[in-house]
Amino acid sequence: MALTSFELNARDGRARTGVIRTPRGDIRTPAFMPVGTAATVKGMMPESVRETGADILLGNTYHLMLRPGAERVAKLGGLHRFMNWERPILTDSGGFQVMSLSDLRKLTEEGVTFRSHVDGSKHMLSPETSMEIQRLLGSDIVMAFDECPALPADRARLEESMRLSMRWAARSREAFGDRPGHMLFGIQQGGLERDLREESAQALVNIGFDGYAIGGLAVGEGQEAMFGCLDFAPGMLPEDKPRYLMGVGKPADIVGAVARGIDMMDCVLPSRSGRTGQAWTRRGQVNLRNARHAEDPRPLEEGCSCPCCRSYSRAYLHHVVRAKEMIAGMLLTWHNLHYYQELMAGMRAAIAEGRFAAFEAAFHEGEALGDIERL
Ligand SMILES: [Zn+2]
């Protein structure tokens, strides 16, 4: 029997719910993956991340290869033991971040050479080195190495980049080899161009992957353009494999993506906004820096069962945000991750019960209300 599998349990419209089984545990889909960039979800203990309902974390190959280094992590027992998270981990390929973060990049058919943004040291990322680094980290879901152009990009650039990524996808598959218990995902590219997305999907399916990601979105094109692409892109990928939308997003982006057949997503937004005094609630975004909260004894979100809402007032949160106390980022990150996971659980239940459209309508009504009336 295969050590990993994907089971679809229910469909409602294009939305789907199911489970990815791995030796390190099940991942309920649609799944939201908190981002643990440098072997930590900033401001949270791993046990606390699990308490919010997360089944899987994302780790960044680019950051981890530079600091502390993949060989060091391997020597210390792998990323799961190193960071005290024994459940599944997905690692990205490093391709996206090397283009956005490193200095003095040089892109060739072979791969990308670059200088570290940490200490200026010189490195090379290629399909082969990316597979090796992700193997050393011990990641459960490995991403093929790809190149992702920022949007808007002209068609010639998108076409050239997509075809390079498909040649790299074949090399990634070859270098990954046969690793029972671990999955390799291919990444569809092609910008917003339908025929390029189709060509990319065909190339990936011919190579054969355990799951398929939609890359190259959420890079500045806006929600309308992204949804336009998601109206056709997921349908080009195999029905019986997980579909992962990379780097998304705000709660409304996530709900819209699930409605269009996406099974997995990741984003730094809930944790990053938690560190800047921003919260996400059923009634949209709340800025705790705002003076209106200074004497408000009410919880951030009435009825929320997270530790932040159970025990602290908006007045306290406002104070610790303004005073730049560490607990501000800790509490707001916890609430935000809890809210995101509740949203995913709500969608999974709604899809299973055939009431996703009603769930979606209620979600939008809630966001449209805006924050609670000031006292
Ligand atoms: Zn809360």
XYZ file of C-alpha atoms and ligand atoms in Angstrom:
376
model
C 0.000 0.000 0.000
C 1.180 3.524 -0.809
C 2.443 5.467 2.196
C 0.816 8.667 0.949
C -2.566 9.195 -0.665
C -5.247 11.764 -1.413
C -8.900 10.945 -0.830
C -11.687 13.222 -1.965
C -14.662 12.873 0.359
C -17.139 15.395 -1.046
C -17.662 17.983 -3.763
C -19.990 20.963 -3.772
C -19.890 22.890 -7.042
C -16.188 23.097 -7.807
C -15.246 23.120 -4.082
C -13.824 19.879 -2.684
C -13.002 18.416 0.696
C -10.814 15.435 1.462
C -7.650 14.303 3.188
C -4.001 13.872 2.244
C -2.541 10.940 4.182
C 1.163 10.930 5.055
C 3.215 8.862 7.532
C 3.436 12.002 9.728
C -0.304 12.521 9.846
C -3.373 13.481 7.880
C -3.900 16.855 6.241
C -7.577 17.806 6.041
C -8.406 19.747 2.890
C -9.053 22.493 2.064
C -5.978 23.165 4.217
C -4.314 26.412 5.250
C -0.587 26.085 5.948
C 0.926 28.641 8.356
C 4.354 29.784 7.201
C 7.334 28.803 9.371
C 9.924 30.637 7.293
C 13.061 30.093 9.366
C 11.950 26.953 11.254
C 9.466 28.910 13.375
C 6.023 30.403 12.910
C 7.047 33.771 14.319
C 5.681 34.456 17.793
C 4.131 30.997 18.257
C 5.163 27.771 19.962
C 4.649 24.785 17.622
C 2.218 23.275 20.148
C 0.178 26.456 19.947
C 0.166 26.379 16.139
C -1.212 22.839 16.346
C -3.868 24.001 18.833
C -5.182 26.460 16.253
C -5.986 23.430 14.065
C -3.066 23.423 11.609
C -2.235 19.976 10.173
C 0.838 21.092 8.208
C 3.394 23.916 8.151
C 5.373 25.437 5.321
C 9.143 25.917 5.563
C 11.238 28.042 3.199
C 14.123 26.298 1.475
C 15.847 29.575 0.585
C 15.976 30.796 4.199
C 16.872 27.427 5.721
C 19.693 26.668 3.235
C 21.340 29.974 4.115
C 20.737 29.801 7.858
C 21.247 27.400 9.629
C 22.031 25.321 6.500
C 20.364 22.100 5.319
C 23.319 19.856 6.277
C 23.229 21.182 9.835
C 19.474 20.574 10.094
C 19.979 17.028 8.738
C 22.766 16.394 11.256
C 20.404 17.462 14.051
C 17.739 14.971 12.993
C 15.849 16.874 10.303
C 13.551 19.879 10.326
C 10.686 18.217 12.240
C 12.843 17.383 15.244
C 14.892 20.582 14.949
C 11.820 22.828 15.223
C 9.712 20.472 17.376
C 6.908 19.959 14.835
C 6.372 16.243 14.208
C 3.474 16.654 11.777
C 3.774 17.165 8.009
C 5.932 19.944 6.576
C 5.848 21.274 3.025
C 8.934 23.069 1.775
C 8.953 25.430 -1.169
C 11.708 25.011 -3.748
C 13.540 28.265 -3.074
C 12.828 29.405 -6.629
C 10.419 32.179 -5.751
C 12.428 33.632 -2.855
C 15.778 33.523 -4.605
C 14.259 35.843 -7.197
C 12.710 38.189 -4.640
C 15.312 38.274 -1.838
C 18.831 37.490 -2.996
C 21.439 39.801 -4.515
C 23.347 39.492 -7.795
C 21.253 36.720 -9.279
C 22.257 35.019 -12.481
C 19.680 32.826 -14.190
C 20.824 30.133 -16.640
C 19.419 26.868 -17.985
C 21.308 25.112 -15.187
C 19.757 27.126 -12.334
C 20.251 30.342 -10.369
C 23.493 31.516 -8.808
C 23.114 34.252 -6.216
C 24.540 35.961 -3.172
C 22.916 35.409 0.222
C 20.981 38.387 1.616
C 22.288 37.307 5.058
C 26.073 37.342 4.603
C 26.808 37.811 0.897
C 28.053 34.242 0.426
C 27.657 32.699 -3.040
C 25.176 29.863 -3.673
C 23.585 27.888 -6.480
C 20.012 26.641 -6.657
C 19.032 24.225 -9.410
C 16.414 21.472 -9.652
C 19.035 19.022 -8.366
C 20.308 21.146 -5.451
C 16.762 22.123 -4.449
C 15.721 18.427 -4.300
C 18.832 17.631 -2.240
C 18.216 20.486 0.219
C 14.555 19.527 0.659
C 15.628 15.898 1.204
C 18.132 16.968 3.880
C 15.441 19.035 5.594
C 13.210 15.938 5.585
C 10.199 17.673 4.119
C 7.063 15.562 3.546
C 5.822 17.537 0.554
C 8.621 18.694 -1.723
C 8.062 21.362 -4.386
C 9.607 21.184 -7.849
C 12.136 23.945 -8.578
C 10.615 26.659 -10.750
C 11.010 30.224 -11.901
C 8.249 32.721 -11.259
C 8.175 36.057 -13.101
C 6.508 39.030 -11.395
C 3.268 40.211 -13.027
C 2.651 42.094 -15.232
C 5.127 40.393 -17.570
C 4.909 40.340 -21.349
C 3.823 37.161 -23.069
C 7.220 36.294 -24.494
C 8.751 36.475 -21.011
C 5.946 34.352 -19.499
C 6.257 31.741 -22.232
C 10.021 31.459 -21.967
C 9.882 31.306 -18.164
C 7.095 28.684 -18.124
C 8.982 26.421 -20.554
C 12.156 26.721 -18.480
C 10.125 25.794 -15.379
C 8.737 22.720 -17.182
C 12.259 21.553 -18.116
C 13.205 22.128 -14.464
C 10.092 20.189 -13.369
C 11.308 17.142 -15.343
C 14.782 17.478 -13.777
C 13.187 17.843 -10.312
C 11.195 14.630 -10.839
C 14.340 12.803 -11.944
C 16.425 14.111 -9.022
C 13.681 13.423 -6.446
C 13.697 9.737 -7.394
C 11.620 7.225 -5.464
C 11.037 8.265 -1.839
C 8.154 6.344 -0.238
C 6.287 8.466 2.306
C 7.265 11.737 0.633
C 5.361 13.595 -2.082
C 6.610 15.741 -4.942
C 4.399 18.506 -6.342
C 4.793 20.092 -9.771
C 4.043 23.807 -10.254
C 1.903 25.137 -13.087
C 3.069 28.477 -14.526
C 1.967 30.665 -17.431
C 0.789 33.888 -15.802
C -2.782 34.799 -16.705
C -2.548 33.286 -20.203
C -4.959 30.401 -20.649
C -3.048 28.560 -23.394
C 0.243 28.799 -21.481
C -1.470 27.422 -18.354
C -2.808 24.545 -20.480
C 0.599 23.805 -22.006
C 2.150 23.879 -18.530
C -0.507 21.563 -17.051
C 0.001 19.052 -19.883
C 3.775 19.093 -19.427
C 3.409 18.446 -15.684
C 0.849 15.667 -16.105
C 3.136 13.966 -18.631
C 5.963 14.031 -16.078
C 3.611 12.871 -13.305
C 3.468 14.357 -9.795
C 1.803 13.499 -6.463
C 0.106 16.899 -6.413
C -0.036 20.067 -8.476
C 0.472 23.673 -7.456
C -0.712 26.783 -9.212
C 2.254 29.138 -9.143
C 2.761 32.628 -10.431
C -0.410 34.088 -8.891
C -0.736 36.476 -5.927
C 2.266 38.351 -7.298
C 0.580 41.712 -7.764
C -2.145 40.966 -10.335
C -5.075 41.700 -7.960
C -7.956 39.525 -6.794
C -10.138 39.903 -9.881
C -7.374 38.798 -12.268
C -6.386 35.962 -9.925
C -9.975 34.665 -9.705
C -10.220 34.999 -13.496
C -7.251 32.646 -13.838
C -8.603 30.312 -11.125
C -11.831 30.009 -13.142
C -9.897 27.792 -15.589
C -6.469 26.815 -14.184
C -7.470 24.226 -11.504
C -9.681 22.363 -14.018
C -6.598 21.693 -16.161
C -5.013 19.695 -13.322
C -5.862 16.087 -12.400
C -9.075 15.699 -10.353
C -7.612 12.984 -8.161
C -4.550 14.906 -6.913
C -4.300 17.804 -4.437
C -4.210 21.304 -5.931
C -2.190 23.915 -4.069
C -2.459 27.664 -4.634
C 0.836 29.180 -3.520
C 1.063 32.343 -1.410
C -2.665 33.045 -0.879
C -3.958 35.033 0.870
C -6.571 37.223 2.564
C -9.620 35.363 3.929
C -11.725 36.491 0.928
C -9.029 35.211 -1.479
C -9.016 31.867 0.322
C -12.792 31.447 0.208
C -12.827 32.367 -3.500
C -9.981 29.937 -4.243
C -11.711 27.062 -2.439
C -14.888 27.850 -4.412
C -12.779 27.361 -7.556
C -11.424 23.932 -6.617
C -8.259 24.663 -4.578
C -7.296 22.223 -1.792
C -4.257 23.840 -0.135
C -2.941 27.348 0.489
C -0.223 29.121 2.473
C 0.384 32.740 3.380
C 2.423 34.823 5.814
C -0.517 37.216 6.195
C -2.099 35.957 9.466
C 1.253 35.851 11.270
C 2.790 38.937 9.649
C -0.272 41.110 10.225
C -0.404 39.868 13.820
C 3.004 41.460 14.340
C 1.834 44.825 13.014
C -1.282 45.189 15.163
C -3.705 43.861 12.531
C -6.370 41.253 13.193
C -8.676 39.265 10.895
C -12.205 38.574 12.134
C -15.551 37.423 10.748
C -16.282 41.143 10.351
C -13.155 41.899 8.374
C -9.845 43.480 9.320
C -9.328 45.302 12.624
C -6.439 47.683 13.304
C -5.654 47.507 17.042
C -3.414 50.587 16.814
C -6.510 52.681 16.259
C -7.336 54.985 19.216
C -10.980 53.839 19.223
C -9.866 50.675 21.056
C -8.009 52.479 23.879
C -10.773 52.063 26.475
C -12.731 49.207 24.913
C -13.160 46.365 27.450
C -14.637 43.971 24.874
C -12.701 41.056 23.358
C -11.278 41.382 19.856
C -13.934 38.980 18.597
C -16.990 37.982 20.632
C -17.429 34.192 20.648
C -13.863 33.420 19.503
C -12.346 30.650 21.639
C -8.687 31.609 21.121
C -6.578 32.618 24.172
C -6.402 36.224 22.942
C -10.163 36.672 22.810
C -10.873 34.557 25.908
C -8.722 36.572 28.291
C -7.804 40.002 26.913
C -9.646 43.207 26.043
C -9.265 45.367 22.963
C -7.960 48.053 25.326
C -5.142 45.759 26.474
C -4.299 44.719 22.914
C -4.239 48.379 21.863
C -1.889 49.166 24.746
C 0.590 46.354 24.039
C 0.562 47.071 20.295
C 1.317 50.755 20.949
C 3.975 49.888 23.550
C 5.532 47.403 21.076
C 5.375 44.608 23.652
C 6.156 41.083 22.385
C 2.851 39.772 23.689
C 1.018 41.921 21.136
C 2.399 39.914 18.209
C 1.959 36.651 20.108
C -1.719 37.212 20.933
C -2.717 38.651 17.563
C -0.846 35.931 15.630
C -2.628 33.312 17.715
C -6.015 34.891 17.046
C -5.315 35.293 13.318
C -4.114 31.708 12.840
C -7.090 30.486 14.888
C -9.461 32.536 12.720
C -7.914 31.172 9.508
C -8.168 27.560 10.727
C -11.786 28.093 11.859
C -12.515 29.432 8.382
C -10.989 26.296 6.798
C -12.909 23.998 9.185
C -16.117 25.883 8.386
C -15.528 25.447 4.661
C -14.714 21.737 5.012
C -17.957 21.147 6.931
C -19.997 23.253 4.488
C -18.643 21.359 1.461
C -19.275 17.996 3.152
C -22.859 19.044 3.881
C -23.508 20.543 0.450
C -24.042 24.114 1.706
C -20.889 25.840 0.502
C -22.751 28.568 -1.434
C -24.611 29.574 1.746
C -21.342 29.539 3.704
C -19.730 31.779 1.118
C -22.655 34.226 1.183
C -22.569 34.386 5.008
C -18.801 34.963 4.914
C -19.194 37.958 2.590
C -22.090 39.359 4.652
C -19.902 39.188 7.755
C -16.972 40.974 6.113
C -19.296 43.634 4.682
C -20.607 44.495 8.178
C -17.218 45.882 9.163
C -15.930 46.044 12.734
C -18.315 46.228 15.726
C -19.788 49.647 16.582
C -17.527 51.745 18.750
C -18.587 52.098 22.383
Zn -9.673 35.157 18.910
